[in-house]
Coordinates of C-alpha atoms and ligand atoms in Angstrom, one line a residue:
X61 CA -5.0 20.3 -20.6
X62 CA -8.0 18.2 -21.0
X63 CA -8.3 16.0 -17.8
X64 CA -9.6 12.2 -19.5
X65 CA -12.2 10.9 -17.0
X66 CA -13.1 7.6 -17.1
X67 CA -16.9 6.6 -15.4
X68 CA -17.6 3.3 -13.3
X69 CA -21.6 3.3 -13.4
X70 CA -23.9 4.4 -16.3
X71 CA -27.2 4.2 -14.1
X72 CA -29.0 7.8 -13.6
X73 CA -26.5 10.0 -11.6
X74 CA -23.6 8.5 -13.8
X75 CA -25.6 9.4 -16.9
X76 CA -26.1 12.8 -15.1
X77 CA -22.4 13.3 -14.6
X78 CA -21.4 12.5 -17.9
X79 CA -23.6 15.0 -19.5
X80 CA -22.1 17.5 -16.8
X81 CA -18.6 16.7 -18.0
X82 CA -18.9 16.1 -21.8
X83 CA -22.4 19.5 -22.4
X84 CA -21.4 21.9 -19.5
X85 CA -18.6 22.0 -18.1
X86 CA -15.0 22.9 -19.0
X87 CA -11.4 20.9 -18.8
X88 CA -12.7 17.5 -19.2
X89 CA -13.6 14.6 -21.8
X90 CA -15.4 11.5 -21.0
X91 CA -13.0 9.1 -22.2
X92 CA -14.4 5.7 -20.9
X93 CA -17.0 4.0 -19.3
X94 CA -17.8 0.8 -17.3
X95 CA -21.1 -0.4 -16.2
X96 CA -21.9 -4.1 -14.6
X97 CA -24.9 -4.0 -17.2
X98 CA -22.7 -3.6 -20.2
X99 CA -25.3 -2.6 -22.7
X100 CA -26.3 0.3 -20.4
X101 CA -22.3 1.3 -20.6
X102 CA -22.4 0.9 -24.4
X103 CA -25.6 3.2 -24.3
X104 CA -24.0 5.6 -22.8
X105 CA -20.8 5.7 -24.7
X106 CA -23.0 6.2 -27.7
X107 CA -23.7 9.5 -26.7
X108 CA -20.4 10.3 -25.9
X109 CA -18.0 10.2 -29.0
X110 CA -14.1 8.9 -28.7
X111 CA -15.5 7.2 -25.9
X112 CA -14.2 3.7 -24.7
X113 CA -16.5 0.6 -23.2
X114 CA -14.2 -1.3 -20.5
X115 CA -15.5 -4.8 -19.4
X116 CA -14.9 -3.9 -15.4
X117 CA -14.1 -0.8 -13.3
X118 CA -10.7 -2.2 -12.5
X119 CA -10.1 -2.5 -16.3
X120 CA -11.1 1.1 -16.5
X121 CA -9.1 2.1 -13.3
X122 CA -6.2 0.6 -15.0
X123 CA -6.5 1.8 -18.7
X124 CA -3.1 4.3 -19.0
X125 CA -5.4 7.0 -20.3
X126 CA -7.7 7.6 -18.1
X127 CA -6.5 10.7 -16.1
X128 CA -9.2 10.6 -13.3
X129 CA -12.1 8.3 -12.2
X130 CA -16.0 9.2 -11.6
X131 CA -17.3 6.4 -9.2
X132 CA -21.3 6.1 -9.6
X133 CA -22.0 2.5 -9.2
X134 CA -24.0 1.5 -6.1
X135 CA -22.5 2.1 -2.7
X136 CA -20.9 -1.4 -2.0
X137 CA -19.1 -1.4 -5.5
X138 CA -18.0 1.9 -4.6
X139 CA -14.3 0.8 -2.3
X140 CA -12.6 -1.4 -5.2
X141 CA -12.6 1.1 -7.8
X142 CA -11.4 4.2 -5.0
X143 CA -8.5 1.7 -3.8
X144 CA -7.3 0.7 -7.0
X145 CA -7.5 4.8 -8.2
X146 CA -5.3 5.7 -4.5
X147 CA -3.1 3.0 -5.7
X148 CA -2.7 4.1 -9.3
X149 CA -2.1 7.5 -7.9
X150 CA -5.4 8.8 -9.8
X151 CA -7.7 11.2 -8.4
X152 CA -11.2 10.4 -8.1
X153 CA -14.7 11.3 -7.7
X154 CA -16.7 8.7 -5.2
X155 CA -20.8 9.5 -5.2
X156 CA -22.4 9.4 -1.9
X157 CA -21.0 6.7 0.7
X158 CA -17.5 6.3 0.1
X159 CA -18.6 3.0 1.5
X160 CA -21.3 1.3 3.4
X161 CA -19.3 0.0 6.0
X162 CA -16.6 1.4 8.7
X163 CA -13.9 -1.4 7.9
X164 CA -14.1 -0.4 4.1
X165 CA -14.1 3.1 4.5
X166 CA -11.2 2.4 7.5
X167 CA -9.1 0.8 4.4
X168 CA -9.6 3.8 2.0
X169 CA -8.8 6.0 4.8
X170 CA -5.4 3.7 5.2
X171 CA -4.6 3.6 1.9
X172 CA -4.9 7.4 1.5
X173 CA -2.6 8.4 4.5
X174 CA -0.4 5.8 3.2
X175 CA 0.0 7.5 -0.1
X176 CA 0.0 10.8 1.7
X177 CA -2.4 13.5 -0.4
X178 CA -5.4 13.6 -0.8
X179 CA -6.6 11.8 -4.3
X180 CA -10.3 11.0 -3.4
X181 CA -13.6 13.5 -3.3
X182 CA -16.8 12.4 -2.0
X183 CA -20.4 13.6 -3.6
X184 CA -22.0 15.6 -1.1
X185 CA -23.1 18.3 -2.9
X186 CA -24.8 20.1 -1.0
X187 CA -21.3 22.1 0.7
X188 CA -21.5 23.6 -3.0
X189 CA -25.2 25.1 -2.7
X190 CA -25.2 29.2 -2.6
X191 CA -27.5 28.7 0.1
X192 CA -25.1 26.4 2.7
X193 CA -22.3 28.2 1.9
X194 CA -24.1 31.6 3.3
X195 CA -25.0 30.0 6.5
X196 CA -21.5 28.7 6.4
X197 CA -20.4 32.2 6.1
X198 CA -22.9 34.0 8.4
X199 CA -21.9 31.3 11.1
X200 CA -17.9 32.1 10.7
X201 CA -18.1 35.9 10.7
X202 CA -20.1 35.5 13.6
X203 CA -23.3 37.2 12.8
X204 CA -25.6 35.0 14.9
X205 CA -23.1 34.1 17.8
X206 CA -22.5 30.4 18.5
X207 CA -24.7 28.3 16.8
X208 CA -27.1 26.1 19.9
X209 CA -29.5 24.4 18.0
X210 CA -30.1 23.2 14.3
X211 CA -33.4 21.8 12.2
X212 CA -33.0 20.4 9.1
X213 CA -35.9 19.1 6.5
X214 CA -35.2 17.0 3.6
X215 CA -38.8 16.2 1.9
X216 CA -38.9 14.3 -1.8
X217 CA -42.1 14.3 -3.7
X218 CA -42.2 10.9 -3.6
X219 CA -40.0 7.1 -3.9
X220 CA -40.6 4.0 -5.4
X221 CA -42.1 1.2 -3.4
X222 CA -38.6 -0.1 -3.2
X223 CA -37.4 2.3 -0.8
X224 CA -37.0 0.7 2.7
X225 CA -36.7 3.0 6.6
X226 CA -33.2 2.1 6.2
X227 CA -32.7 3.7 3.2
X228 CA -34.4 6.8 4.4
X229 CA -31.0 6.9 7.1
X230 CA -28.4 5.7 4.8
X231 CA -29.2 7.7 1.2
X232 CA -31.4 10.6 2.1
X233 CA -30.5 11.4 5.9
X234 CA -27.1 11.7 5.3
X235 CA -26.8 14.5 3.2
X236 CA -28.4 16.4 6.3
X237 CA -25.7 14.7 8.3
X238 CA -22.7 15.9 6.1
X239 CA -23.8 19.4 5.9
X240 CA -24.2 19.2 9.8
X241 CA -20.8 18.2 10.5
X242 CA -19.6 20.8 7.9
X243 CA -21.7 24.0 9.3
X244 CA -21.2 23.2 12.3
X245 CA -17.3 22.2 12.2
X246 CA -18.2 19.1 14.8
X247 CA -18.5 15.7 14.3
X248 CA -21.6 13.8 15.7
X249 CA -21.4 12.0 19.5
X250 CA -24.4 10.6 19.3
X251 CA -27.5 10.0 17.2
X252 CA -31.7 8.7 18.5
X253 CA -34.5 7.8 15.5
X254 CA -37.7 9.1 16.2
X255 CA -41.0 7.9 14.6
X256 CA -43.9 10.5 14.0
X257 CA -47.1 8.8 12.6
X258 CA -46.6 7.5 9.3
X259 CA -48.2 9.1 6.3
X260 CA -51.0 8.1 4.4
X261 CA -48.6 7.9 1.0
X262 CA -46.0 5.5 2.8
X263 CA -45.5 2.0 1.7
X264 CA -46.1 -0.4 4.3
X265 CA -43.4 -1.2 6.7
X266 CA -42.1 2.3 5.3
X267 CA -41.0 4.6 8.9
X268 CA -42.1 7.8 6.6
X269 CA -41.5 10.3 7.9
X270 CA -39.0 10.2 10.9
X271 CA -36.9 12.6 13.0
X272 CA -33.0 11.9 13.0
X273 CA -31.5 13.5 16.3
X274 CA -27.6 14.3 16.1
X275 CA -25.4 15.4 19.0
X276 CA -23.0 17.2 18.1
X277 CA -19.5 17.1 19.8
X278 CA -20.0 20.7 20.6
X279 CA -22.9 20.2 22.5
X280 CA -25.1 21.5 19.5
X281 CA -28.2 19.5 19.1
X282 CA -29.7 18.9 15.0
X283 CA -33.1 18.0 13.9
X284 CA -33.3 16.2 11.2
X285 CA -36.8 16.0 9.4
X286 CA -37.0 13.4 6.7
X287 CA -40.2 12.5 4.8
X288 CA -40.1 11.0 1.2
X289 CA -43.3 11.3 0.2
X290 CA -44.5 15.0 1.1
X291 CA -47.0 14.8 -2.6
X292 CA -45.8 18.5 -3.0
X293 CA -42.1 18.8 -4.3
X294 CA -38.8 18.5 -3.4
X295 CA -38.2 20.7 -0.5
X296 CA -34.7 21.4 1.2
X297 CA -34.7 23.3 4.6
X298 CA -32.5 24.9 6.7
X299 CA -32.2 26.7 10.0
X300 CA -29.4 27.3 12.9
X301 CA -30.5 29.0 15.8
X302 CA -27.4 31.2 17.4
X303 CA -26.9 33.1 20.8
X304 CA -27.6 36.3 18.8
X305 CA -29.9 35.2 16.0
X306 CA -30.3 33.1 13.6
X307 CA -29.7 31.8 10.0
X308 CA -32.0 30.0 7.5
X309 CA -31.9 28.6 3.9
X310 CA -34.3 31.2 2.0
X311 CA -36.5 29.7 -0.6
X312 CA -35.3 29.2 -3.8
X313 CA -37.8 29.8 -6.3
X314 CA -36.5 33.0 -8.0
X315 CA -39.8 34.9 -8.5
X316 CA -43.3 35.1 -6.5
X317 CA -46.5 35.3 -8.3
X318 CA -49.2 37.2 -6.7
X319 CA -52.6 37.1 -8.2
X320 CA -56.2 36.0 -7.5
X321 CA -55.2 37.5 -3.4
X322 CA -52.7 35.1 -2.9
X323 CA -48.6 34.6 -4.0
X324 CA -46.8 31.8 -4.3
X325 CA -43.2 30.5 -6.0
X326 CA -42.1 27.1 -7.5
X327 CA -40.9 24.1 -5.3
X328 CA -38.7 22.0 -7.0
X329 CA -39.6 19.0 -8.3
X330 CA -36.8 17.0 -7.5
X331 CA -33.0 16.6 -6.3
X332 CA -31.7 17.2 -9.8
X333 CA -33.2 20.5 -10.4
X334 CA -32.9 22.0 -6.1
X335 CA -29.2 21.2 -6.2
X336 CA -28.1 21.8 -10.6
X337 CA -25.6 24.7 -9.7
X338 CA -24.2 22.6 -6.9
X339 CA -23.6 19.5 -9.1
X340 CA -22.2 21.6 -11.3
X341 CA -19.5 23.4 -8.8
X342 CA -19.2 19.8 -7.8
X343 CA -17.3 18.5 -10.5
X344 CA -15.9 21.7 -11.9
X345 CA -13.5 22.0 -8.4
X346 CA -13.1 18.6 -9.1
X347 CA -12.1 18.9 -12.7
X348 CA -10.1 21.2 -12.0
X349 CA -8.0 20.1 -8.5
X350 CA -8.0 16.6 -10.7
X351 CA -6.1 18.5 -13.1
X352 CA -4.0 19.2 -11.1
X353 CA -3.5 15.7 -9.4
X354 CA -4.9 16.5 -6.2
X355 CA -8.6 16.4 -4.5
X356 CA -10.7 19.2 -2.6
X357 CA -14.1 19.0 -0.9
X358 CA -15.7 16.2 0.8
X359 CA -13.2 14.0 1.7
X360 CA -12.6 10.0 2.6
X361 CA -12.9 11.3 6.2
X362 CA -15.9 12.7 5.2
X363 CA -17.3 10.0 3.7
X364 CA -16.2 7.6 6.8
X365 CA -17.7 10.0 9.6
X366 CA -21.1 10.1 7.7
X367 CA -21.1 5.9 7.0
X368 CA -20.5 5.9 11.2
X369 CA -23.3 8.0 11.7
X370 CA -25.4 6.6 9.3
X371 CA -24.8 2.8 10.5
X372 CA -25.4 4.0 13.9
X373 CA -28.9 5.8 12.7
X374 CA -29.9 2.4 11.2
X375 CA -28.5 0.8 14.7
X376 CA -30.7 3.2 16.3
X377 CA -33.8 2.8 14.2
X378 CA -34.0 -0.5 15.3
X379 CA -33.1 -0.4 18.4
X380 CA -35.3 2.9 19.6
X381 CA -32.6 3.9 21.6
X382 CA -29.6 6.3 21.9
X383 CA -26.3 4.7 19.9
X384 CA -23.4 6.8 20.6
X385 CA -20.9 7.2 17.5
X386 CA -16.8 6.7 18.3
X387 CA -15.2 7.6 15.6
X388 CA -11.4 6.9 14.8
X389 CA -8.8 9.6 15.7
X390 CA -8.8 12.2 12.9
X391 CA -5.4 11.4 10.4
X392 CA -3.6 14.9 10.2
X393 CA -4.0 14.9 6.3
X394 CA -7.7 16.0 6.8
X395 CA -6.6 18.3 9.2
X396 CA -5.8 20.6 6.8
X397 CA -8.2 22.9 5.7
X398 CA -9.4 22.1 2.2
X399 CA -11.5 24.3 0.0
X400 CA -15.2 23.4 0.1
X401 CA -14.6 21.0 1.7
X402 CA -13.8 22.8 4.6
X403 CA -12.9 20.5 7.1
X404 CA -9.8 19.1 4.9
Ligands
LIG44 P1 -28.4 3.5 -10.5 O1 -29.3 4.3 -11.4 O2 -28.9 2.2 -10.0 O3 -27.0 3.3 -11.2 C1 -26.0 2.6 -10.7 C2 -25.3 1.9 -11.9 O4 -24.1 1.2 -11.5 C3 -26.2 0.8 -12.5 O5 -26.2 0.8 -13.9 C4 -25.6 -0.5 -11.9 O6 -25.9 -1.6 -12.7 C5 -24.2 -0.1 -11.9 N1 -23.3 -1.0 -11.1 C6 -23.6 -1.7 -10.0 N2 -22.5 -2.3 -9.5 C7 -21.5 -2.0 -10.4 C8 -20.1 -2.4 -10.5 N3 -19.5 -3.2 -9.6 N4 -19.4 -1.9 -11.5 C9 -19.9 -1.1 -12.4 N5 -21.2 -0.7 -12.4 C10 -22.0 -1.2 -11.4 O7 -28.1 4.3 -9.2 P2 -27.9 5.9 -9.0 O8 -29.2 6.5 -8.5 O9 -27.3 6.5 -10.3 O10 -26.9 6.0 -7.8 C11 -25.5 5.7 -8.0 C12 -24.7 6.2 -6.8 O11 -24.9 7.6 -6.7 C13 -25.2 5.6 -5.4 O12 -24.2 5.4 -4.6 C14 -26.1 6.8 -4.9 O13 -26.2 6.8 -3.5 C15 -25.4 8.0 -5.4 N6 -26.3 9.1 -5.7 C16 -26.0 10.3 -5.2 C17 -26.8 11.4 -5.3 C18 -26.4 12.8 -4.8 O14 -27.3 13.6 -4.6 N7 -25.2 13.0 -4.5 C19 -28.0 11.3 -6.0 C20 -28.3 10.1 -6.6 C21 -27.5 9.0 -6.4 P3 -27.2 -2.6 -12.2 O15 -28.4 -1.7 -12.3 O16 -27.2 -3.7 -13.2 O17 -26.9 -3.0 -10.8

């Protein structure tokens, strides 16, 4: 069976996706697309052939053909397209947040339990990286004893002027968050902001780089590094310190060049070409639990946790001090354990 996907936002992940779905990957077909700029979703469908244009995502939510839904508009579109798919009974793929705020994720998280399985996936790729999942692994088998402590960087070459301190929380931090919680199997109790100098390369007003503290419930404490405009690459690290040892994300380049009595390896340049195998897994597990008519990985209590933790991060930006994060009691359908997704 060919699952028909239908995708709600033709910007540059979207685009992204639908050459992952029509070029690489098996079991799937673009069949429609839906962009608020309709002559971007009419670019796009030009590249895709048998490929439909719908006016609105709810049009394309509702078209009887569409199998499963790829969400990649911007994060406050992102609820009305996932609640109508829960209510068509369509699985669906939701890009990083599920939603920016608690009350909307709250409703998805309703909606979900009320249906009562799992339909919707959130993109945090990273639980799909070879690297994560070995830490995962060495952490479960026990090779470094129980984890204490954990630092996490998340560097970027560079962002456009537009990109605010917030921003640095809500769409960069939080894929350190995510892969926190999932490592670690613990949600976070509590989160602080802290602000090193700022680099010469930030825009003014722009808190680049700053330190993201996370308590976990488990009494681990994480790190988090973030810095958008390192100059050098794109560059992902990883490190949890256990009573026995410790684990680390090893550098990815996959050769060293030694010459002139030095070595050195590639960095990436960006998040497109650190994480491609992991997009990739991504939406193949997708594809094929879709197909299925079910959903694995990240889930909408995934994606609620991480929108707590990043509102509270902002909360805590501004406010300089410690915000403690309550999160809602945990619905028994994410109990379950859940492929990569891990915790359900
Ligand atoms: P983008 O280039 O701005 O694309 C978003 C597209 O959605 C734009 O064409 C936008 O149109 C359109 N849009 C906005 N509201 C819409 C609506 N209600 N219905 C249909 N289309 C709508 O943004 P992007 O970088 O692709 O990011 C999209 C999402 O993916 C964001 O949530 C982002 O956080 C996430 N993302 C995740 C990763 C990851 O690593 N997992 C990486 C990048 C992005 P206008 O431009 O006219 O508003």
């Amino acid at each position: 069976m060919t699952l028909n996907v239908g995708v709600i936002g033709t910007g540059m992940i979207g685009q992204d996706h639908i050459r992952r779905l029509t070029q690489v990957l098996p079991g799937a077909r673009v069949a429609a697309v839906a962009d608020i700029d309709l002559d971007r979703a009419k670019a796009a469908a030009d590249n895709v052939p048998g490929s439909r244009v719908h006016q609105s995502g709810l049009d394309l939510v509702g078209d009887e053909s569409i199998d499963a839904v790829v969400v990649c508009s911007w994060g406050p579109a992102h609820p009305e397209p996932v609640l109508a798919c829960i209510e068509a009974g369509k699985p669906v793929f939701c890009e990083k947040p599920l939603a920016t705020t608690e009350e909307d994720c709250d409703q998805i998280v309703d909606a979900e339990v009320a249906v009562g399985r799992r339909l919707v996936t959130v993109g945090f790729m990273r639980r799909y990286d070879a690297g994560y999942q070995a830490m995962k692994q060495a952490l479960s088998r026990g090779e470094i004893g129980a984890p204490l402590i954990m630092h996490s960087a998340h560097r970027n070459a560079s962002v456009p002027a537009s990109v605010t301190s917030e921003m640095i929380v809500l769409d960069t931090g939080v894929h350190d968050i995510d892969i926190a919680r999932w490592l670690l199997d613990a949600e976070v109790a509590a989160t602080a902001v802290l602000k090193p100098r700022r680099g010469s390369r930030a825009a003014d007003d722009l808190q680049d780089p700053l330190i993201l503290l996370l308590e976990m419930s488990s009494g681990v404490l994480v790190d988090i590094e973030v810095l958008v405009n390192s100059g050098y690459g794109y560059d992902i690290r990883g490190e949890i310190v256990g009573e026995t040892g410790t684990v680390e994300l090893a550098e990815t380049a996959a050769v060293v060049i030694k010459r002139d009595g030095g070595f050195g390896g590639r960095v990436p340049a960006d998040w497109r070409e650190r994480f491609v195998r992991a997009y990739d897994a991504e939406l193949q597990q997708w594809i094929d639990a879709a197909s299925a008519g079910t959903a694995t990985g990240p889930s909408s209590w995934d994606g609620y946790a991480a929108t707590a933790v990043t509102n509270a991060g902002v909360q805590a930006l501004h406010g300089g001090a410690r915000v403690e994060v309550s999160l809602r009691p945990q619905p028994d359908l994410y109990r379950a354990a859940g492929g990569t997704g891990g915790k359900g």
